């Protein structure tokens, strides 16, 4: 029996990483918001490894933070180890990665949600999305509660018709023994939305005290403290190490001998799995020539003995998992605390979404996270904050926030999903971004804080801190351009020590800093009147000066790219009527309905010739001319 339970501007379904960001964004932008979770104990739960960041993923976390999100701040306050990856390469691919205390991460995020003004957190299983001819009007729960809403954001992760698979055993379920969401999947189909089927998995967890670390290689965190959030002050805390070991020939033999019991190869698993994060049995089969594979043991927190076996995702039977584990150096006597498993789940085909993450079929219905075909906490949270922002802007009847590919990795992620779709769980990578040098993790605030401020999510204190930081950057660059050093013995010795050519005349400090081998610290040795500046200001000065030429060239590429992006495709365009378009282009353009010529050019199957025909057609229509053959 249904009953009226309340009315909100925005209802968010799910409290994973996407749901948390979506709910917080909508509430912080002034919308009355309800977020519903299957289980109050699993807010911001990490069903896979307790880590945040890494290549490209760390960029997403910084971008979420720059827009006013919570993931970076929460990670800074709950991490147990932090490392900066790829430091031997250029700044475009530097990537921060942190091990989080899994339980503490959940506790703190839940507290943030509970204390957020205009946000209600309730436990309920949503069975139906309610719609009218004008769009979404609310949701209905299992117990008949009807919550009315002007916008709904679905962030159900891997719960839609979730099915757990371990060897020959399979059963309906969500991650970590939770129940699946079945009725909602049927409701979405009833709305005419197309669903697909994906698969992911997780490795076993083992007891720390049963591990022989003397046979492993320690992986400590960085001595220098790092932080994800631009607002976090340096946090010094004791770091907990991770450990590296390798699979053995015996591990591979056990796997090969039991492939007939693997649901991955027996046909029991129907969903498509992540290519970039294969199971251990998949690695052994696909890379049969490799004698071993890396395995990392990662602590799940300070106050637990559970350790995550990174690189060992599997759905083989439980008895086989134990044999596999005990064939690895350091794990000969290991005790398995939780069994690894695969999970299949329904996804919403992302080409049914607008770039705002609103569905094309149902007005006011948004979706974000793994339901859109992605993998990873960071990809989910990135979509969550955009869906939350745009749900709030929809309620306020304002234009949506659309991030371009040249604005952010978030823009690349969403454009890839909406324009190209995905036939496997999508993972963000630096190679997916055309403008990596512009989209560095260190300048995420420069790229996005102003946008977040205009949207109403970034508050005045963050905006002022941002403005002050870049005021200092510009002032210091100006000062370096004015101050010169003479070619005296001390300066020449510093240059020689850095394998840099000597100077023959007075030279500005900024010209010296343009040399790749010279650092800001080197300049301090040449001139004693240096101001004391925050580390992040120094970092920006150094990067902007040393990569000025490369950055300028990428900005020119962006400008050319923007010409196509700025050519909007009017709603009245009928692709069937355009002579000269290939049949495939007509079908895909009609189905995906790109907003711009730039977006159309990235659709698989739409050729440069098709784009030329489209441009000519639009120009002829603009001039009122009939189309020529």
Coordinates of C-alpha atoms in Angstrom, one line a residue:
X1 CA 0.0 0.0 0.0
X2 CA 1.7 3.2 -1.1
X3 CA 1.6 6.4 1.0
X4 CA 2.9 9.9 0.6
X5 CA 6.2 10.2 2.5
X6 CA 7.5 13.7 1.6
X7 CA 8.6 16.0 -1.2
X8 CA 12.1 17.1 -2.2
X9 CA 13.7 19.0 -5.0
X10 CA 16.2 16.2 -5.7
X11 CA 16.1 12.5 -4.7
X12 CA 19.3 10.5 -5.1
X13 CA 19.1 6.7 -5.1
X14 CA 22.3 5.1 -3.7
X15 CA 25.1 6.2 -1.4
X16 CA 28.1 4.8 -3.1
X17 CA 30.8 7.3 -4.2
X18 CA 28.5 8.7 -7.0
X19 CA 25.5 9.0 -4.7
X20 CA 27.4 10.8 -1.9
X21 CA 28.8 13.4 -4.3
X22 CA 25.5 13.9 -6.1
X23 CA 23.5 14.3 -2.9
X24 CA 26.1 16.7 -1.3
X25 CA 26.3 18.8 -4.5
X26 CA 22.5 19.2 -4.8
X27 CA 22.1 20.1 -1.1
X28 CA 25.0 22.5 -1.0
X29 CA 23.5 24.3 -4.0
X30 CA 20.4 25.0 -2.0
X31 CA 18.1 22.1 -3.1
X32 CA 16.1 20.1 -0.6
X33 CA 17.6 16.7 -1.1
X34 CA 16.9 13.1 -0.1
X35 CA 19.4 10.3 -0.5
X36 CA 18.2 6.7 -0.1
X37 CA 20.5 3.8 0.7
X38 CA 19.9 0.1 0.9
X39 CA 21.9 -0.2 4.1
X40 CA 22.9 2.7 6.3
X41 CA 26.1 0.8 7.3
X42 CA 27.4 0.9 3.8
X43 CA 27.5 4.6 3.0
X44 CA 30.6 5.3 0.9
X45 CA 31.5 1.6 1.0
X46 CA 34.6 0.4 -0.8
X47 CA 33.8 -3.1 -2.1
X48 CA 37.1 -3.4 -3.9
X49 CA 40.5 -2.1 -2.8
X50 CA 40.6 0.7 -0.2
X51 CA 42.5 3.0 -2.4
X52 CA 41.8 6.4 -4.1
X53 CA 43.6 7.9 -7.0
X54 CA 46.3 6.7 -9.3
X55 CA 47.0 7.5 -13.0
X56 CA 44.2 9.7 -14.4
X57 CA 42.0 8.6 -11.4
X58 CA 44.0 11.0 -9.2
X59 CA 43.2 13.8 -11.7
X60 CA 39.5 13.1 -11.3
X61 CA 39.7 13.4 -7.5
X62 CA 41.4 16.7 -7.8
X63 CA 38.8 17.9 -10.3
X64 CA 36.0 16.7 -8.0
X65 CA 37.6 18.7 -5.2
X66 CA 38.1 21.8 -7.3
X67 CA 34.3 21.8 -8.1
X68 CA 33.5 21.6 -4.4
X69 CA 33.2 17.8 -3.9
X70 CA 34.0 15.7 -0.9
X71 CA 36.1 12.7 -2.1
X72 CA 39.5 14.5 -1.9
X73 CA 38.8 16.0 1.6
X74 CA 37.5 12.6 2.9
X75 CA 40.6 10.8 1.6
X76 CA 42.9 13.4 3.1
X77 CA 41.4 12.9 6.5
X78 CA 41.2 9.1 6.4
X79 CA 44.2 7.9 4.5
X80 CA 46.9 5.6 5.9
X81 CA 49.4 5.9 3.1
X82 CA 50.0 8.4 0.3
X83 CA 52.3 8.1 -2.7
X84 CA 52.9 10.3 -5.8
X85 CA 53.2 8.1 -8.8
X86 CA 55.1 8.7 -12.1
X87 CA 57.4 11.3 -10.6
X88 CA 60.1 10.3 -13.1
X89 CA 57.8 11.6 -15.9
X90 CA 56.4 15.0 -16.7
X91 CA 53.8 16.8 -14.6
X92 CA 50.9 15.8 -17.0
X93 CA 51.0 12.2 -15.7
X94 CA 52.0 12.8 -12.1
X95 CA 49.3 11.0 -10.1
X96 CA 48.5 10.9 -6.4
X97 CA 47.3 7.6 -4.9
X98 CA 46.3 7.0 -1.3
X99 CA 45.4 3.9 0.8
X100 CA 42.3 4.8 2.8
X101 CA 41.2 3.4 6.1
X102 CA 38.1 1.7 4.6
X103 CA 35.9 1.9 7.7
X104 CA 37.0 5.4 8.7
X105 CA 36.3 6.6 5.1
X106 CA 32.7 5.3 5.4
X107 CA 32.2 6.7 8.9
X108 CA 33.5 10.2 8.0
X109 CA 31.5 10.4 4.8
X110 CA 28.3 9.3 6.5
X111 CA 28.8 12.0 9.1
X112 CA 29.3 14.6 6.4
X113 CA 26.0 13.5 4.8
X114 CA 24.1 13.5 8.1
X115 CA 25.3 17.0 9.0
X116 CA 24.7 18.6 5.6
X117 CA 22.0 21.2 5.7
X118 CA 19.0 20.5 3.4
X119 CA 20.0 16.8 3.1
X120 CA 18.1 13.9 4.5
X121 CA 19.7 10.4 4.6
X122 CA 17.2 7.4 4.8
X123 CA 17.4 3.7 4.5
X124 CA 15.1 2.3 1.8
X125 CA 15.0 0.1 -1.3
X126 CA 13.6 2.0 -4.3
X127 CA 11.4 -0.2 -6.5
X128 CA 10.1 2.4 -9.0
X129 CA 10.9 5.7 -10.6
X130 CA 7.6 7.6 -11.0
X131 CA 7.0 9.7 -14.1
X132 CA 4.4 11.7 -15.8
X133 CA 4.1 13.1 -19.4
X134 CA 6.3 16.0 -18.3
X135 CA 9.1 13.8 -16.8
X136 CA 10.1 12.4 -13.5
X137 CA 7.9 13.1 -10.4
X138 CA 9.4 10.9 -7.7
X139 CA 10.2 7.4 -6.5
X140 CA 8.4 4.6 -4.7
X141 CA 10.1 2.3 -2.1
X142 CA 9.5 -1.4 -1.3
X143 CA 7.3 -0.5 1.6
X144 CA 5.1 1.9 -0.5
X145 CA 6.7 5.2 0.6
X146 CA 6.3 7.7 -2.2
X147 CA 8.8 10.6 -2.3
X148 CA 7.9 13.3 -4.8
X149 CA 10.8 15.1 -6.5
X150 CA 11.5 17.5 -9.3
X151 CA 14.7 15.6 -10.2
X152 CA 16.0 12.0 -9.5
X153 CA 19.6 10.8 -9.7
X154 CA 20.2 7.0 -10.0
X155 CA 23.5 5.9 -8.6
X156 CA 22.9 2.2 -7.9
X157 CA 26.4 1.0 -8.8
X158 CA 26.5 -2.8 -9.2
X159 CA 23.2 -3.5 -7.4
X160 CA 20.8 -3.7 -10.4
X161 CA 19.9 -7.4 -10.6
X162 CA 23.2 -8.1 -9.0
X163 CA 24.4 -11.8 -9.1
X164 CA 27.4 -13.1 -7.1
X165 CA 29.4 -15.9 -8.6
X166 CA 32.0 -18.1 -6.9
X167 CA 32.9 -21.2 -8.8
X168 CA 29.7 -23.3 -9.3
X169 CA 27.8 -21.2 -6.7
X170 CA 25.8 -18.2 -7.8
X171 CA 23.0 -16.2 -6.1
X172 CA 21.3 -12.9 -6.3
X173 CA 23.2 -10.3 -4.3
X174 CA 25.0 -7.0 -4.1
X175 CA 28.6 -6.5 -3.1
X176 CA 29.8 -7.7 0.3
X177 CA 26.7 -9.8 1.1
X178 CA 24.1 -7.0 0.5
X179 CA 20.8 -7.5 -1.3
X180 CA 20.4 -6.6 -5.0
X181 CA 17.9 -4.1 -6.5
X182 CA 15.6 -6.0 -8.9
X183 CA 12.4 -4.0 -9.0
X184 CA 14.2 -0.8 -10.0
X185 CA 15.8 -2.5 -13.0
X186 CA 12.3 -3.6 -14.2
X187 CA 11.1 0.0 -13.6
X188 CA 13.8 1.5 -15.8
X189 CA 13.1 -1.0 -18.6
X190 CA 9.4 0.0 -18.3
X191 CA 10.5 3.6 -19.0
X192 CA 11.9 2.5 -22.3
X193 CA 15.6 2.6 -21.2
X194 CA 18.0 0.1 -22.6
X195 CA 20.0 -1.9 -20.1
X196 CA 23.2 -3.9 -20.6
X197 CA 25.0 -6.5 -18.5
X198 CA 28.5 -6.1 -17.1
X199 CA 30.7 -8.0 -14.7
X200 CA 33.4 -7.1 -12.2
X201 CA 35.1 -8.9 -9.4
X202 CA 37.1 -8.6 -6.2
X203 CA 40.0 -10.6 -4.7
X204 CA 40.0 -12.5 -1.4
X205 CA 41.0 -10.8 1.9
X206 CA 43.6 -12.4 4.1
X207 CA 44.6 -12.2 7.8
X208 CA 47.7 -10.0 8.4
X209 CA 49.1 -12.2 11.2
X210 CA 49.2 -15.2 8.8
X211 CA 51.4 -13.4 6.3
X212 CA 55.2 -13.8 6.2
X213 CA 56.3 -10.3 5.2
X214 CA 60.0 -11.3 5.2
X215 CA 59.5 -12.9 1.8
X216 CA 57.9 -9.7 0.4
X217 CA 59.2 -6.3 -0.7
X218 CA 58.0 -3.3 1.4
X219 CA 56.2 -0.5 -0.4
X220 CA 56.3 2.5 2.0
X221 CA 54.5 5.8 1.4
X222 CA 56.2 9.0 0.5
X223 CA 58.0 10.9 3.3
X224 CA 56.7 14.1 1.9
X225 CA 53.1 14.6 2.8
X226 CA 50.6 15.0 -0.1
X227 CA 47.0 15.9 -0.2
X228 CA 44.2 15.6 -2.7
X229 CA 42.1 18.6 -1.6
X230 CA 43.2 22.2 -2.4
X231 CA 41.7 23.2 0.9
X232 CA 43.4 20.6 3.2
X233 CA 46.3 21.8 5.2
X234 CA 49.3 19.4 5.4
X235 CA 48.4 16.3 7.5
X236 CA 51.4 14.5 9.0
X237 CA 50.5 11.0 10.3
X238 CA 52.2 7.7 10.5
X239 CA 52.0 5.8 7.2
X240 CA 51.2 2.1 6.9
X241 CA 53.2 0.2 4.3
X242 CA 51.9 -2.1 1.5
X243 CA 53.8 -5.2 0.4
X244 CA 54.8 -6.6 -3.0
X245 CA 55.1 -10.3 -3.9
X246 CA 54.6 -12.4 -7.0
X247 CA 52.6 -15.4 -8.2
X248 CA 54.6 -18.5 -8.8
X249 CA 54.7 -21.4 -11.3
X250 CA 52.7 -23.4 -8.8
X251 CA 50.1 -20.6 -8.7
X252 CA 49.7 -20.8 -12.5
X253 CA 49.6 -24.6 -12.4
X254 CA 46.8 -24.6 -9.8
X255 CA 44.8 -22.1 -12.0
X256 CA 45.3 -24.0 -15.2
X257 CA 44.3 -27.3 -13.5
X258 CA 41.1 -25.7 -12.4
X259 CA 40.0 -23.7 -15.4
X260 CA 37.2 -26.1 -16.0
X261 CA 35.8 -24.9 -12.6
X262 CA 36.1 -21.2 -13.5
X263 CA 32.7 -19.6 -14.2
X264 CA 34.6 -17.2 -16.5
X265 CA 35.5 -20.0 -18.9
X266 CA 32.5 -22.3 -18.3
X267 CA 30.0 -19.8 -19.6
X268 CA 28.4 -19.2 -16.2
X269 CA 29.3 -15.5 -16.4
X270 CA 27.4 -13.6 -19.1
X271 CA 28.4 -10.1 -18.3
X272 CA 31.4 -8.3 -19.9
X273 CA 34.3 -7.8 -17.6
X274 CA 36.9 -5.0 -17.3
X275 CA 39.8 -5.4 -19.8
X276 CA 42.2 -3.3 -17.8
X277 CA 41.6 -5.1 -14.5
X278 CA 41.4 -8.8 -15.5
X279 CA 41.0 -11.7 -13.0
X280 CA 44.1 -13.7 -12.1
X281 CA 42.9 -16.7 -14.1
X282 CA 42.4 -14.4 -17.1
X283 CA 45.9 -13.1 -16.7
X284 CA 47.4 -16.6 -16.6
X285 CA 45.5 -17.6 -19.8
X286 CA 46.1 -14.4 -21.7
X287 CA 49.7 -14.0 -20.8
X288 CA 50.8 -17.6 -20.7
X289 CA 54.4 -16.7 -21.4
X290 CA 54.7 -14.7 -18.2
X291 CA 56.2 -16.7 -15.3
X292 CA 54.7 -14.5 -12.6
X293 CA 52.4 -11.5 -11.9
X294 CA 52.7 -8.8 -9.3
X295 CA 50.6 -9.1 -6.2
X296 CA 50.3 -6.3 -3.6
X297 CA 49.1 -6.7 -0.1
X298 CA 47.2 -3.6 1.0
X299 CA 46.0 -2.9 4.6
X300 CA 42.2 -2.2 4.8
X301 CA 42.7 0.0 7.8
X302 CA 44.6 0.8 11.0
X303 CA 42.2 -1.1 13.3
X304 CA 41.7 -4.3 11.3
X305 CA 43.9 -7.3 10.4
X306 CA 42.3 -7.7 7.0
X307 CA 44.5 -7.2 4.0
X308 CA 43.4 -6.8 0.4
X309 CA 45.2 -9.0 -2.2
X310 CA 45.6 -6.5 -5.1
X311 CA 46.0 -8.1 -8.5
X312 CA 44.3 -11.3 -7.5
X313 CA 40.7 -10.8 -8.5
X314 CA 39.1 -14.2 -9.0
X315 CA 35.8 -16.1 -9.2
X316 CA 37.3 -19.6 -8.9
X317 CA 35.9 -21.9 -6.2
X318 CA 36.8 -21.2 -2.6
X319 CA 39.0 -24.3 -2.2
X320 CA 41.0 -23.3 -5.3
X321 CA 41.4 -19.7 -4.0
X322 CA 43.1 -21.1 -0.8
X323 CA 45.5 -23.2 -2.8
X324 CA 46.3 -20.3 -5.1
X325 CA 47.0 -18.0 -2.2
X326 CA 49.2 -20.5 -0.4
X327 CA 51.4 -21.0 -3.5
X328 CA 52.5 -17.3 -3.4
X329 CA 55.8 -16.4 -1.5
X330 CA 54.9 -15.0 1.9
X331 CA 51.4 -16.5 1.9
X332 CA 52.3 -20.2 2.4
X333 CA 50.3 -20.4 5.6
X334 CA 47.8 -17.6 4.9
X335 CA 44.3 -17.6 6.3
X336 CA 41.7 -16.3 3.9
X337 CA 39.1 -14.1 5.7
X338 CA 36.8 -13.3 2.8
X339 CA 36.4 -15.2 -0.5
X340 CA 37.0 -13.4 -3.8
X341 CA 33.9 -13.3 -6.1
X342 CA 32.6 -12.0 -9.4
X343 CA 29.5 -9.9 -9.6
X344 CA 27.2 -9.4 -12.6
X345 CA 24.9 -6.4 -12.8
X346 CA 22.7 -4.4 -15.1
X347 CA 23.9 -1.1 -16.6
X348 CA 22.2 1.8 -18.3
X349 CA 23.6 2.1 -21.8
X350 CA 25.3 5.6 -21.5
X351 CA 24.5 6.7 -25.0
X352 CA 21.0 7.3 -23.8
X353 CA 22.3 10.2 -21.7
X354 CA 22.9 13.8 -22.4
X355 CA 26.3 15.4 -21.6
X356 CA 24.6 16.7 -18.4
X357 CA 23.9 13.0 -17.4
X358 CA 20.2 13.5 -17.8
X359 CA 18.5 10.7 -19.7
X360 CA 17.2 11.7 -23.1
X361 CA 13.9 9.8 -22.7
X362 CA 12.8 11.0 -19.2
X363 CA 13.1 14.7 -18.3
X364 CA 14.6 15.3 -14.9
X365 CA 16.0 11.7 -14.5
X366 CA 19.8 11.6 -14.2
X367 CA 22.2 8.7 -13.7
X368 CA 25.8 8.5 -12.5
X369 CA 28.5 5.9 -11.6
X370 CA 28.8 2.2 -12.4
X371 CA 25.2 2.1 -13.6
X372 CA 26.6 4.1 -16.6
X373 CA 29.1 1.4 -17.4
X374 CA 32.2 2.7 -15.6
X375 CA 34.5 1.0 -13.1
X376 CA 36.2 2.6 -10.1
X377 CA 35.3 4.8 -7.2
X378 CA 36.8 7.9 -8.8
X379 CA 34.9 7.6 -12.1
X380 CA 31.7 7.1 -10.1
X381 CA 32.3 10.2 -7.9
X382 CA 33.2 12.3 -10.9
X383 CA 29.9 11.5 -12.6
X384 CA 28.1 11.9 -9.3
X385 CA 29.1 15.5 -8.7
X386 CA 28.2 16.5 -12.3
X387 CA 24.8 14.7 -12.0
X388 CA 24.1 16.4 -8.6
X389 CA 25.1 19.8 -10.0
X390 CA 22.9 19.4 -13.1
X391 CA 20.0 18.0 -11.1
X392 CA 20.1 21.2 -9.0
X393 CA 20.5 23.4 -12.0
X394 CA 17.5 21.6 -13.6
X395 CA 15.4 22.3 -10.5
X396 CA 16.5 25.9 -10.7
X397 CA 15.6 26.0 -14.4
X398 CA 19.2 27.0 -15.3
X399 CA 21.5 25.8 -18.0
X400 CA 23.4 22.6 -17.2
X401 CA 27.2 22.5 -16.4
X402 CA 28.9 20.8 -19.4
X403 CA 32.6 20.1 -19.1
X404 CA 34.4 19.9 -22.4
X405 CA 37.2 17.5 -23.1
X406 CA 39.6 20.4 -22.9
X407 CA 38.2 21.4 -19.5
X408 CA 38.8 18.3 -17.4
X409 CA 39.3 14.5 -17.3
X410 CA 35.7 14.5 -16.1
X411 CA 34.7 16.0 -19.5
X412 CA 36.7 13.3 -21.3
X413 CA 35.0 10.6 -19.2
X414 CA 31.5 11.8 -19.8
X415 CA 32.0 12.6 -23.5
X416 CA 33.5 9.1 -24.1
X417 CA 30.5 7.5 -22.4
X418 CA 27.7 9.5 -24.0
X419 CA 29.2 9.9 -27.4
X420 CA 30.9 6.5 -27.9
X421 CA 29.3 4.3 -25.4
X422 CA 31.2 1.4 -23.9
X423 CA 31.2 -2.4 -24.4
X424 CA 33.1 -3.1 -21.2
X425 CA 33.5 -1.4 -17.8
X426 CA 35.1 2.0 -18.7
X427 CA 38.2 3.1 -16.9
X428 CA 39.7 6.5 -17.2
X429 CA 43.3 6.7 -18.4
X430 CA 45.7 9.5 -19.3
X431 CA 45.9 8.2 -22.8
X432 CA 42.2 9.0 -23.3
X433 CA 42.8 12.7 -23.0
X434 CA 44.0 14.7 -26.0
X435 CA 45.2 17.7 -23.9
X436 CA 47.0 16.0 -21.0
X437 CA 49.4 18.9 -20.5
X438 CA 46.5 21.2 -19.9
X439 CA 44.6 18.7 -17.7
X440 CA 47.2 18.3 -15.0
X441 CA 46.3 17.4 -11.5
X442 CA 48.2 20.4 -10.1
X443 CA 46.0 22.9 -11.9
X444 CA 42.5 21.4 -11.5
X445 CA 41.6 24.4 -9.3
X446 CA 42.6 26.8 -12.1
X447 CA 40.5 24.9 -14.6
X448 CA 37.4 24.3 -12.5
X449 CA 37.0 26.3 -9.4
X450 CA 35.5 29.3 -11.2
X451 CA 33.0 27.0 -12.9
X452 CA 32.0 25.5 -9.6
X453 CA 31.6 29.0 -8.1
X454 CA 29.3 30.1 -10.9
X455 CA 27.2 27.0 -10.6
X456 CA 26.8 27.7 -6.9
X457 CA 28.6 24.7 -5.4
X458 CA 32.0 26.3 -4.6
X459 CA 31.6 28.6 -1.7
X460 CA 33.2 32.0 -1.1
X461 CA 36.0 30.8 1.2
X462 CA 37.3 28.4 -1.5
X463 CA 36.9 30.9 -4.2
X464 CA 38.9 33.5 -2.3
X465 CA 41.7 31.0 -1.5
X466 CA 41.8 30.1 -5.2
X467 CA 42.1 33.8 -6.2
X468 CA 44.8 34.5 -3.6
X469 CA 46.8 31.5 -4.8
X470 CA 46.9 32.5 -8.4
X471 CA 47.5 36.2 -7.6
X472 CA 50.7 35.0 -5.8
X473 CA 51.6 32.9 -8.9
X474 CA 51.3 35.8 -11.3
X475 CA 53.1 38.1 -8.9
X476 CA 56.0 35.7 -8.6
X477 CA 56.2 35.1 -12.3
X478 CA 56.4 38.9 -12.8
X479 CA 59.1 39.2 -10.1
X480 CA 61.2 36.5 -11.7
X481 CA 61.0 38.3 -15.1
X482 CA 62.3 41.5 -13.6
X483 CA 65.1 40.1 -11.4
X484 CA 68.4 39.4 -13.1
X485 CA 71.6 37.7 -12.0
X486 CA 75.1 38.5 -13.2
X487 CA 77.4 35.8 -14.7
X488 CA 79.5 35.7 -11.5
X489 CA 81.4 32.7 -10.2
X490 CA 78.7 31.5 -7.8
X491 CA 76.0 31.5 -10.4
X492 CA 78.2 29.7 -12.9
X493 CA 79.0 27.0 -10.4
X494 CA 75.3 26.4 -9.7
X495 CA 74.6 26.1 -13.4
X496 CA 77.6 23.8 -14.0
X497 CA 76.5 21.6 -11.1
X498 CA 73.1 21.2 -12.9
X499 CA 74.7 20.4 -16.3
X500 CA 73.3 23.7 -17.5
X501 CA 75.3 26.0 -19.9
X502 CA 76.9 29.1 -18.3
X503 CA 75.5 32.6 -18.9
X504 CA 77.4 35.3 -20.7
X505 CA 75.4 38.3 -19.5
X506 CA 72.9 39.4 -17.0
X507 CA 70.0 37.0 -17.3
X508 CA 66.5 37.1 -15.8
X509 CA 65.5 34.4 -13.3
X510 CA 62.5 33.5 -15.4
X511 CA 64.7 32.7 -18.4
X512 CA 66.9 30.5 -16.2
X513 CA 63.8 28.7 -14.9
X514 CA 62.7 27.9 -18.4
X515 CA 65.7 25.5 -18.6
X516 CA 64.3 22.1 -17.8
X517 CA 67.2 21.2 -15.5
X518 CA 66.8 24.3 -13.3
X519 CA 64.4 24.3 -10.4
X520 CA 62.9 27.1 -8.3
X521 CA 65.1 25.9 -5.5
X522 CA 68.2 26.5 -7.7
X523 CA 67.1 30.1 -8.3
X524 CA 67.0 30.6 -4.5
X525 CA 70.7 29.9 -4.4
X526 CA 71.4 32.6 -7.0
X527 CA 69.4 35.3 -5.4
X528 CA 69.0 35.7 -1.6
X529 CA 65.9 37.9 -1.7
X530 CA 63.3 35.2 -2.4
X531 CA 59.9 35.5 -0.8
X532 CA 58.5 32.6 1.3
X533 CA 55.7 31.2 -0.8
X534 CA 53.3 28.2 -0.3
X535 CA 54.5 25.0 -1.9
X536 CA 51.5 24.8 -4.3
X537 CA 52.3 28.4 -5.5
X538 CA 55.9 27.4 -6.2
X539 CA 54.7 24.3 -8.0
X540 CA 52.5 26.3 -10.3
X541 CA 55.2 28.9 -11.0
X542 CA 57.7 26.2 -12.0
X543 CA 55.3 24.2 -14.2
X544 CA 53.8 27.2 -16.0
X545 CA 57.2 28.7 -16.8
X546 CA 59.0 25.5 -17.8
X547 CA 56.1 24.2 -20.0
X548 CA 55.0 27.6 -21.4
X549 CA 55.7 26.7 -25.0
X550 CA 54.0 23.3 -24.9
X551 CA 51.0 24.7 -23.1
X552 CA 50.7 27.4 -25.7
X553 CA 50.7 24.9 -28.5
X554 CA 48.0 22.8 -26.8
X555 CA 45.8 25.9 -26.2
X556 CA 46.1 26.5 -30.0
X557 CA 44.9 23.0 -30.6
X558 CA 42.0 23.5 -28.2
X559 CA 41.0 26.7 -30.1
X560 CA 40.8 24.7 -33.3
X561 CA 38.8 22.0 -31.6
X562 CA 36.4 24.6 -30.1
X563 CA 35.4 25.7 -33.6
X564 CA 33.6 22.4 -34.2
X565 CA 32.4 22.2 -30.6
X566 CA 30.8 25.7 -30.9
X567 CA 28.9 24.6 -34.1
X568 CA 25.7 23.5 -32.4
X569 CA 23.4 21.1 -34.3
X570 CA 19.9 22.5 -34.3
X571 CA 17.0 20.3 -33.1
X572 CA 15.3 20.6 -36.4
X573 CA 18.1 18.7 -38.3
X574 CA 16.8 15.4 -39.7
X575 CA 19.7 13.2 -40.7
X576 CA 17.5 11.0 -42.9
X577 CA 17.0 14.0 -45.1
X578 CA 20.7 14.8 -45.6
X579 CA 21.8 13.4 -49.0
X580 CA 25.4 12.2 -49.0
X581 CA 25.5 10.9 -45.4
X582 CA 26.4 7.2 -45.1
X583 CA 23.6 4.9 -43.9
X584 CA 25.7 4.1 -40.7
X585 CA 26.2 7.9 -40.0
X586 CA 22.5 8.6 -40.4
X587 CA 21.5 5.8 -38.0
X588 CA 24.1 6.7 -35.3
X589 CA 23.5 10.5 -35.5
X590 CA 19.7 10.0 -35.3
X591 CA 20.1 7.7 -32.3
X592 CA 22.7 9.7 -30.4
X593 CA 21.5 13.2 -31.4
X594 CA 24.9 15.0 -30.7
X595 CA 24.7 18.6 -29.5
X596 CA 27.5 19.8 -31.7
X597 CA 29.5 19.0 -34.8
X598 CA 32.5 18.3 -32.6
X599 CA 30.6 15.7 -30.6
X600 CA 29.2 14.2 -33.9
X601 CA 32.8 13.8 -35.2
X602 CA 33.7 11.6 -32.3
X603 CA 30.9 9.1 -32.9
X604 CA 32.2 5.7 -34.1
X605 CA 31.1 5.2 -37.6
X606 CA 30.8 8.9 -38.5
X607 CA 33.6 9.7 -41.0
X608 CA 35.2 13.0 -41.8
X609 CA 33.3 12.9 -45.1
X610 CA 30.0 12.6 -43.2
X611 CA 31.0 15.7 -41.1
X612 CA 31.8 17.7 -44.2
X613 CA 28.3 16.8 -45.6
X614 CA 26.7 17.8 -42.3
X615 CA 28.5 21.1 -42.3
X616 CA 27.5 21.9 -45.9
X617 CA 23.9 21.0 -45.1
X618 CA 23.7 23.2 -42.0
X619 CA 25.2 26.2 -43.9
X620 CA 22.8 25.8 -46.8
X621 CA 19.9 25.6 -44.4
X622 CA 21.2 28.7 -42.6
X623 CA 21.3 30.6 -45.9
X624 CA 17.9 29.2 -47.0
X625 CA 19.4 27.4 -49.9
X626 CA 18.2 24.0 -51.2
X627 CA 20.6 21.1 -50.6
X628 CA 22.8 20.3 -53.6
X629 CA 23.8 16.8 -54.6

